[in-house]
PDB file of C-alpha atoms and ligand atoms in Angstrom:
ATOM      1  CA  MET A   1     -13.309  64.353  32.365  1.00  0.00           C
ATOM      2  CA  THR A   2     -10.112  65.078  34.967  1.00  0.00           C
ATOM      3  CA  LEU A   3      -7.339  63.631  34.651  1.00  0.00           C
ATOM      4  CA  ARG A   4      -6.293  62.598  38.214  1.00  0.00           C
ATOM      5  CA  SER A   5      -2.347  63.018  38.827  1.00  0.00           C
ATOM      6  CA  PRO A   6      -0.408  60.197  38.764  1.00  0.00           C
ATOM      7  CA  LEU A   7       1.259  62.104  41.517  1.00  0.00           C
ATOM      8  CA  ARG A   8      -0.419  62.799  44.883  1.00  0.00           C
ATOM      9  CA  LEU A   9       1.657  63.778  48.530  1.00  0.00           C
ATOM     10  CA  GLY A  10      -0.086  63.813  51.887  1.00  0.00           C
ATOM     11  CA  PRO A  11       0.750  66.104  54.800  1.00  0.00           C
ATOM     12  CA  VAL A  12       3.337  65.581  56.682  1.00  0.00           C
ATOM     13  CA  ARG A  13       2.912  63.223  60.096  1.00  0.00           C
ATOM     14  CA  ARG A  14       5.042  62.400  63.130  1.00  0.00           C
ATOM     15  CA  PHE A  15       4.978  59.905  66.377  1.00  0.00           C
ATOM     16  CA  THR A  16       8.632  59.440  67.262  1.00  0.00           C
ATOM     17  CA  ARG A  17      11.269  61.765  65.409  1.00  0.00           C
ATOM     18  CA  ASN A  18      10.941  60.015  62.162  1.00  0.00           C
ATOM     19  CA  LEU A  19       8.557  62.006  59.682  1.00  0.00           C
ATOM     20  CA  LEU A  20       6.207  60.022  57.589  1.00  0.00           C
ATOM     21  CA  CYS A  21       4.066  61.731  54.366  1.00  0.00           C
ATOM     22  CA  PRO A  22       1.460  59.585  52.183  1.00  0.00           C
ATOM     23  CA  VAL A  23       2.494  59.189  48.860  1.00  0.00           C
ATOM     24  CA  ASP A  24       0.072  58.158  46.406  1.00  0.00           C
ATOM     25  CA  LEU A  25       1.864  57.132  43.081  1.00  0.00           C
ATOM     26  CA  LEU A  26      -0.348  56.136  40.029  1.00  0.00           C
ATOM     27  CA  GLY A  27      -2.701  54.922  41.970  1.00  0.00           C
ATOM     28  CA  ARG A  28      -1.150  53.503  44.541  1.00  0.00           C
ATOM     29  CA  PRO A  29      -2.060  54.394  48.394  1.00  0.00           C
ATOM     30  CA  LEU A  30       2.761  54.294  49.956  1.00  0.00           C
ATOM     31  CA  LEU A  31       4.109  55.815  53.263  1.00  0.00           C
ATOM     32  CA  LEU A  32       7.073  57.505  52.653  1.00  0.00           C
ATOM     33  CA  LYS A  33       9.517  57.637  56.206  1.00  0.00           C
ATOM     34  CA  HIS A  34      12.459  59.265  56.977  1.00  0.00           C
ATOM     35  CA  THR A  35      14.827  57.771  59.532  1.00  0.00           C
ATOM     36  CA  ARG A  36      16.777  60.144  61.238  1.00  0.00           C
ATOM     37  CA  ASP A  37      18.879  57.264  63.159  1.00  0.00           C
ATOM     38  CA  PRO A  38      20.863  54.912  60.498  1.00  0.00           C
ATOM     39  CA  VAL A  39      21.819  52.309  63.332  1.00  0.00           C
ATOM     40  CA  GLY A  40      17.695  52.001  63.974  1.00  0.00           C
ATOM     41  CA  SER A  41      16.434  52.546  60.864  1.00  0.00           C
ATOM     42  CA  LEU A  42      19.030  49.961  59.246  1.00  0.00           C
ATOM     43  CA  ALA A  43      17.871  47.439  62.418  1.00  0.00           C
ATOM     44  CA  GLU A  44      14.227  47.963  61.390  1.00  0.00           C
ATOM     45  CA  VAL A  45      15.111  47.468  57.788  1.00  0.00           C
ATOM     46  CA  ARG A  46      16.581  44.296  59.420  1.00  0.00           C
ATOM     47  CA  GLY A  47      13.375  43.539  61.525  1.00  0.00           C
ATOM     48  CA  HIS A  48      11.212  44.027  58.428  1.00  0.00           C
ATOM     49  CA  ALA A  49      13.214  41.458  56.847  1.00  0.00           C
ATOM     50  CA  ARG A  50      12.913  38.847  59.633  1.00  0.00           C
ATOM     51  CA  LEU A  51       8.706  39.745  59.900  1.00  0.00           C
ATOM     52  CA  ALA A  52       7.255  38.977  57.330  1.00  0.00           C
ATOM     53  CA  PRO A  53       8.001  35.492  56.992  1.00  0.00           C
ATOM     54  CA  HIS A  54       6.099  35.063  60.146  1.00  0.00           C
ATOM     55  CA  TYR A  55       3.034  37.720  59.813  1.00  0.00           C
ATOM     56  CA  ARG A  56       1.624  40.107  57.839  1.00  0.00           C
ATOM     57  CA  VAL A  57       3.517  43.082  56.487  1.00  0.00           C
ATOM     58  CA  PRO A  58       3.299  45.909  55.409  1.00  0.00           C
ATOM     59  CA  THR A  59       5.845  45.612  51.811  1.00  0.00           C
ATOM     60  CA  LEU A  60       8.770  47.622  52.125  1.00  0.00           C
ATOM     61  CA  HIS A  61       8.825  47.781  48.487  1.00  0.00           C
ATOM     62  CA  ALA A  62      12.520  49.905  48.403  1.00  0.00           C
ATOM     63  CA  HIS A  63      14.721  52.090  51.322  1.00  0.00           C
ATOM     64  CA  LEU A  64      17.773  54.320  50.568  1.00  0.00           C
ATOM     65  CA  ARG A  65      20.694  56.002  52.561  1.00  0.00           C
ATOM     66  CA  VAL A  66      19.756  60.534  52.098  1.00  0.00           C
ATOM     67  CA  PRO A  67      21.287  62.442  54.084  1.00  0.00           C
ATOM     68  CA  GLY A  68      21.099  63.134  57.042  1.00  0.00           C
ATOM     69  CA  GLY A  69      18.803  59.632  57.765  1.00  0.00           C
ATOM     70  CA  ARG A  70      17.214  57.202  55.122  1.00  0.00           C
ATOM     71  CA  LEU A  71      13.984  56.956  53.432  1.00  0.00           C
ATOM     72  CA  LEU A  72      12.458  53.670  53.281  1.00  0.00           C
ATOM     73  CA  ALA A  73       9.046  53.973  51.225  1.00  0.00           C
ATOM     74  CA  TYR A  74       6.249  51.021  52.406  1.00  0.00           C
ATOM     75  CA  GLU A  75       2.884  50.663  50.913  1.00  0.00           C
ATOM     76  CA  ARG A  76       0.186  52.275  53.140  1.00  0.00           C
ATOM     77  CA  LEU A  77      -2.553  49.862  54.888  1.00  0.00           C
ATOM     78  CA  PRO A  78      -6.136  51.776  55.949  1.00  0.00           C
ATOM     79  CA  GLY A  79      -6.760  53.520  58.451  1.00  0.00           C
ATOM     80  CA  GLY A  80      -7.563  56.234  60.220  1.00  0.00           C
ATOM     81  CA  THR A  81      -8.806  56.623  63.582  1.00  0.00           C
ATOM     82  CA  ASP A  82     -11.561  54.379  65.281  1.00  0.00           C
ATOM     83  CA  HIS A  83     -10.931  51.988  62.205  1.00  0.00           C
ATOM     84  CA  GLY A  84      -8.500  48.830  61.963  1.00  0.00           C
ATOM     85  CA  LEU A  85      -6.747  48.053  64.938  1.00  0.00           C
ATOM     86  CA  LEU A  86      -7.357  45.194  67.540  1.00  0.00           C
ATOM     87  CA  LEU A  87      -9.064  47.441  69.331  1.00  0.00           C
ATOM     88  CA  ASP A  88     -11.163  48.859  67.860  1.00  0.00           C
ATOM     89  CA  LEU A  89     -12.534  46.345  67.294  1.00  0.00           C
ATOM     90  CA  LEU A  90     -11.783  45.266  71.215  1.00  0.00           C
ATOM     91  CA  ASN A  91     -14.649  48.448  71.996  1.00  0.00           C
ATOM     92  CA  ALA A  92     -17.212  47.190  69.476  1.00  0.00           C
ATOM     93  CA  ASP A  93     -20.455  48.028  70.725  1.00  0.00           C
ATOM     94  CA  GLU A  94     -21.126  44.077  70.116  1.00  0.00           C
ATOM     95  CA  ALA A  95     -18.891  41.445  69.702  1.00  0.00           C
ATOM     96  CA  SER A  96     -19.223  40.604  65.941  1.00  0.00           C
ATOM     97  CA  SER A  97     -18.875  37.139  64.568  1.00  0.00           C
ATOM     98  CA  GLU A  98     -16.318  38.689  62.562  1.00  0.00           C
ATOM     99  CA  LEU A  99     -14.176  39.008  65.634  1.00  0.00           C
ATOM    100  CA  ARG A 100     -15.480  35.950  67.758  1.00  0.00           C
ATOM    101  CA  ARG A 101     -14.469  34.000  65.263  1.00  0.00           C
ATOM    102  CA  ALA A 102     -12.373  34.684  62.815  1.00  0.00           C
ATOM    103  CA  TYR A 103      -9.962  37.749  63.693  1.00  0.00           C
ATOM    104  CA  MET A 104      -9.597  35.372  66.912  1.00  0.00           C
ATOM    105  CA  ASP A 105      -8.830  33.128  65.817  1.00  0.00           C
ATOM    106  CA  GLN A 106      -6.567  33.858  63.136  1.00  0.00           C
ATOM    107  CA  LEU A 107      -4.321  36.402  65.157  1.00  0.00           C
ATOM    108  CA  THR A 108      -3.784  33.931  68.201  1.00  0.00           C
ATOM    109  CA  ALA A 109      -3.047  31.586  66.042  1.00  0.00           C
ATOM    110  CA  ALA A 110      -0.787  33.318  63.965  1.00  0.00           C
ATOM    111  CA  TYR A 111       1.052  34.236  66.983  1.00  0.00           C
ATOM    112  CA  ARG A 112       1.331  30.900  68.218  1.00  0.00           C
ATOM    113  CA  GLU A 113       2.498  29.513  64.842  1.00  0.00           C
ATOM    114  CA  ALA A 114       5.312  32.393  64.523  1.00  0.00           C
ATOM    115  CA  ILE A 115       6.680  31.902  68.681  1.00  0.00           C
ATOM    116  CA  LEU A 116       6.525  28.489  68.259  1.00  0.00           C
ATOM    117  CA  ALA A 117       8.710  28.312  65.625  1.00  0.00           C
ATOM    118  CA  THR A 118      11.016  30.950  66.586  1.00  0.00           C
ATOM    119  CA  ALA A 119      11.337  31.455  70.476  1.00  0.00           C
ATOM    120  CA  THR A 120      14.737  30.022  71.943  1.00  0.00           C
ATOM    121  CA  PRO A 121      16.129  31.109  74.821  1.00  0.00           C
ATOM    122  CA  THR A 122      18.573  34.001  74.203  1.00  0.00           C
ATOM    123  CA  ASP A 123      21.251  35.788  76.527  1.00  0.00           C
ATOM    124  CA  PRO A 124      19.831  38.612  78.599  1.00  0.00           C
ATOM    125  CA  THR A 125      21.958  40.691  77.577  1.00  0.00           C
ATOM    126  CA  ARG A 126      20.941  40.317  73.789  1.00  0.00           C
ATOM    127  CA  VAL A 127      17.609  41.100  74.534  1.00  0.00           C
ATOM    128  CA  VAL A 128      16.142  43.822  73.459  1.00  0.00           C
ATOM    129  CA  ARG A 129      14.348  45.619  76.356  1.00  0.00           C
ATOM    130  CA  LYS A 130      13.078  48.778  75.256  1.00  0.00           C
ATOM    131  CA  LEU A 131       9.792  48.065  75.476  1.00  0.00           C
ATOM    132  CA  TYR A 132       8.746  46.727  78.779  1.00  0.00           C
ATOM    133  CA  TRP A 133      12.233  46.339  81.245  1.00  0.00           C
ATOM    134  CA  ASP A 134      12.017  49.930  82.440  1.00  0.00           C
ATOM    135  CA  ARG A 135       8.083  50.011  82.634  1.00  0.00           C
ATOM    136  CA  ALA A 136       7.879  47.279  83.998  1.00  0.00           C
ATOM    137  CA  ALA A 137      11.049  46.688  87.065  1.00  0.00           C
ATOM    138  CA  PRO A 138      11.103  47.373  90.755  1.00  0.00           C
ATOM    139  CA  GLY A 139       9.846  51.087  90.930  1.00  0.00           C
ATOM    140  CA  GLY A 140       8.806  51.439  86.311  1.00  0.00           C
ATOM    141  CA  ARG A 141       5.610  52.690  85.429  1.00  0.00           C
ATOM    142  CA  LEU A 142       3.556  50.239  86.202  1.00  0.00           C
ATOM    143  CA  ASP A 143       4.515  50.658  89.951  1.00  0.00           C
ATOM    144  CA  ASP A 144       3.308  54.228  88.634  1.00  0.00           C
ATOM    145  CA  TYR A 145       0.085  54.054  88.018  1.00  0.00           C
ATOM    146  CA  TYR A 146      -0.992  50.928  90.090  1.00  0.00           C
ATOM    147  CA  ALA A 147       0.785  50.012  92.709  1.00  0.00           C
ATOM    148  CA  GLY A 148      -0.778  50.183  96.103  1.00  0.00           C
ATOM    149  CA  LYS A 149      -4.044  51.721  94.375  1.00  0.00           C
ATOM    150  CA  ASP A 150      -6.937  50.715  94.192  1.00  0.00           C
ATOM    151  CA  PHE A 151     -10.339  51.185  91.464  1.00  0.00           C
ATOM    152  CA  PRO A 152     -13.315  50.474  89.853  1.00  0.00           C
ATOM    153  CA  ILE A 153     -12.865  47.090  87.628  1.00  0.00           C
ATOM    154  CA  ALA A 154     -14.506  48.894  84.695  1.00  0.00           C
ATOM    155  CA  ASP A 155     -16.026  52.369  85.485  1.00  0.00           C
ATOM    156  CA  ASP A 156     -19.815  52.649  85.160  1.00  0.00           C
ATOM    157  CA  LEU A 157     -20.200  49.158  84.540  1.00  0.00           C
ATOM    158  CA  ILE A 158     -18.528  46.672  87.053  1.00  0.00           C
ATOM    159  CA  ASP A 159     -18.143  48.596  90.547  1.00  0.00           C
ATOM    160  CA  VAL A 160     -15.853  46.213  91.995  1.00  0.00           C
ATOM    161  CA  PRO A 161     -12.941  47.089  93.489  1.00  0.00           C
ATOM    162  CA  VAL A 162      -9.919  45.387  91.548  1.00  0.00           C
ATOM    163  CA  SER A 163      -8.314  44.333  95.462  1.00  0.00           C
ATOM    164  CA  ARG A 164     -11.411  42.345  95.129  1.00  0.00           C
ATOM    165  CA  LEU A 165     -11.247  40.690  91.771  1.00  0.00           C
ATOM    166  CA  GLY A 166      -9.540  37.438  92.839  1.00  0.00           C
ATOM    167  CA  THR A 167     -12.749  36.368  95.668  1.00  0.00           C
ATOM    168  CA  TYR A 168     -15.009  36.247  92.226  1.00  0.00           C
ATOM    169  CA  THR A 169     -14.248  33.449  90.205  1.00  0.00           C
ATOM    170  CA  LEU A 170     -15.084  34.072  86.818  1.00  0.00           C
ATOM    171  CA  ASN A 171     -16.793  32.123  84.328  1.00  0.00           C
ATOM    172  CA  VAL A 172     -14.426  33.353  80.303  1.00  0.00           C
ATOM    173  CA  ASN A 173     -16.651  30.367  77.805  1.00  0.00           C
ATOM    174  CA  GLY A 174     -18.288  27.680  80.484  1.00  0.00           C
ATOM    175  CA  ARG A 175     -14.186  27.667  82.137  1.00  0.00           C
ATOM    176  CA  ARG A 176     -14.435  28.685  85.503  1.00  0.00           C
ATOM    177  CA  HIS A 177     -10.366  30.726  86.686  1.00  0.00           C
ATOM    178  CA  HIS A 178      -9.535  33.698  89.270  1.00  0.00           C
ATOM    179  CA  LEU A 179      -7.061  36.295  89.141  1.00  0.00           C
ATOM    180  CA  ASP A 180      -5.413  38.037  91.672  1.00  0.00           C
ATOM    181  CA  TRP A 181      -4.841  41.699  91.061  1.00  0.00           C
ATOM    182  CA  VAL A 182      -2.082  42.329  93.112  1.00  0.00           C
ATOM    183  CA  ALA A 183      -0.444  38.665  92.594  1.00  0.00           C
ATOM    184  CA  ILE A 184      -0.864  39.824  88.077  1.00  0.00           C
ATOM    185  CA  LEU A 185       1.164  43.420  88.904  1.00  0.00           C
ATOM    186  CA  ARG A 186       3.482  41.759  91.320  1.00  0.00           C
TER     187      ARG A 186
HETATM  188  N1  ADP B 201       2.563  50.969  56.349  1.00  0.00           N
HETATM  189  C1  ADP B 201       1.465  51.492  57.078  1.00  0.00           C
HETATM  190  N2  ADP B 201       0.546  52.358  56.888  1.00  0.00           N
HETATM  191  C2  ADP B 201      -0.128  53.049  57.368  1.00  0.00           C
HETATM  192  N3  ADP B 201      -0.102  53.782  58.209  1.00  0.00           N
HETATM  193  C3  ADP B 201       1.066  53.388  58.744  1.00  0.00           C
HETATM  194  C4  ADP B 201       2.042  52.440  58.195  1.00  0.00           C
HETATM  195  N4  ADP B 201       3.347  52.840  59.028  1.00  0.00           N
HETATM  196  C5  ADP B 201       3.029  53.094  59.855  1.00  0.00           C
HETATM  197  N5  ADP B 201       1.769  53.608  60.139  1.00  0.00           N
HETATM  198  C6  ADP B 201       1.095  54.523  61.190  1.00  0.00           C
HETATM  199  O1  ADP B 201       2.363  55.687  61.284  1.00  0.00           O
HETATM  200  C7  ADP B 201       2.557  55.324  62.405  1.00  0.00           C
HETATM  201  C8  ADP B 201       3.995  55.282  62.566  1.00  0.00           C
HETATM  202  O2  ADP B 201       4.807  54.859  61.927  1.00  0.00           O
HETATM  203  P1  ADP B 201       5.917  53.791  62.615  1.00  0.00           P
HETATM  204  O3  ADP B 201       6.523  53.082  62.095  1.00  0.00           O
HETATM  205  O4  ADP B 201       5.795  53.671  64.394  1.00  0.00           O
HETATM  206  O5  ADP B 201       6.872  55.613  62.911  1.00  0.00           O
HETATM  207  P2  ADP B 201       7.727  55.457  64.638  1.00  0.00           P
HETATM  208  O6  ADP B 201       9.078  54.868  63.780  1.00  0.00           O
HETATM  209  O7  ADP B 201       7.670  57.139  63.498  1.00  0.00           O
HETATM  210  O8  ADP B 201       6.888  54.980  65.325  1.00  0.00           O
HETATM  211  C9  ADP B 201       1.991  53.965  63.264  1.00  0.00           C
HETATM  212  O9  ADP B 201       1.119  54.508  64.742  1.00  0.00           O
HETATM  213  C10 ADP B 201       0.734  53.948  62.305  1.00  0.00           C
HETATM  214  O10 ADP B 201      -0.357  54.910  62.837  1.00  0.00           O
HETATM  215 MG1   MG B 202       5.973  53.672  66.183  1.00  0.00          MG
END
């Protein structure tokens, strides 16, 4: 019989400025994250605490100020490429019953509950704009990608140009819809 080490360290990875290291401690999968920005890392800790009552988020077991940043120890969720994201479910060949019935309902119900419980009008100067403001502003990335461009709705599947989408009636779950691409972009 071979004894497994109680501590196993995985390779360090990075996506932004931060470093992530998978750690198995006594069989528990953890993710150690080293963040260099002290303001950002505290915002992450505070944001996690505010999300946790509303969404299923990985447990933040501990965090610690260290020289050059902050160390955060998260519960590590199973993952890997092409598995586990909403996009992976949406890209599956067949819409599984898991996706149709259970998952989408749970997802929209969770967002609906959290939004109804927490949404309040907020002074525009206090809004965190990082994720969308620049790209949605006139001349931003959305315009870069799409303004004045025409392309098939779905390559090789639906070769209707997106500019003509609005001339079609879409039948979704028995309800009729119109989608005007140019108006949506605006
Ligand atoms: N608790 C976790 N369990 C599993 N994978 C995670 C976890 N947290 C983050 N990841 C993976 O690591 C990536 C980067 O993590 P993230 O916290 O977004 O780092 P950064 O702040 O550097 O963008 C995520 O997109 C996700 O793929
Ligand atoms: Mg990230």
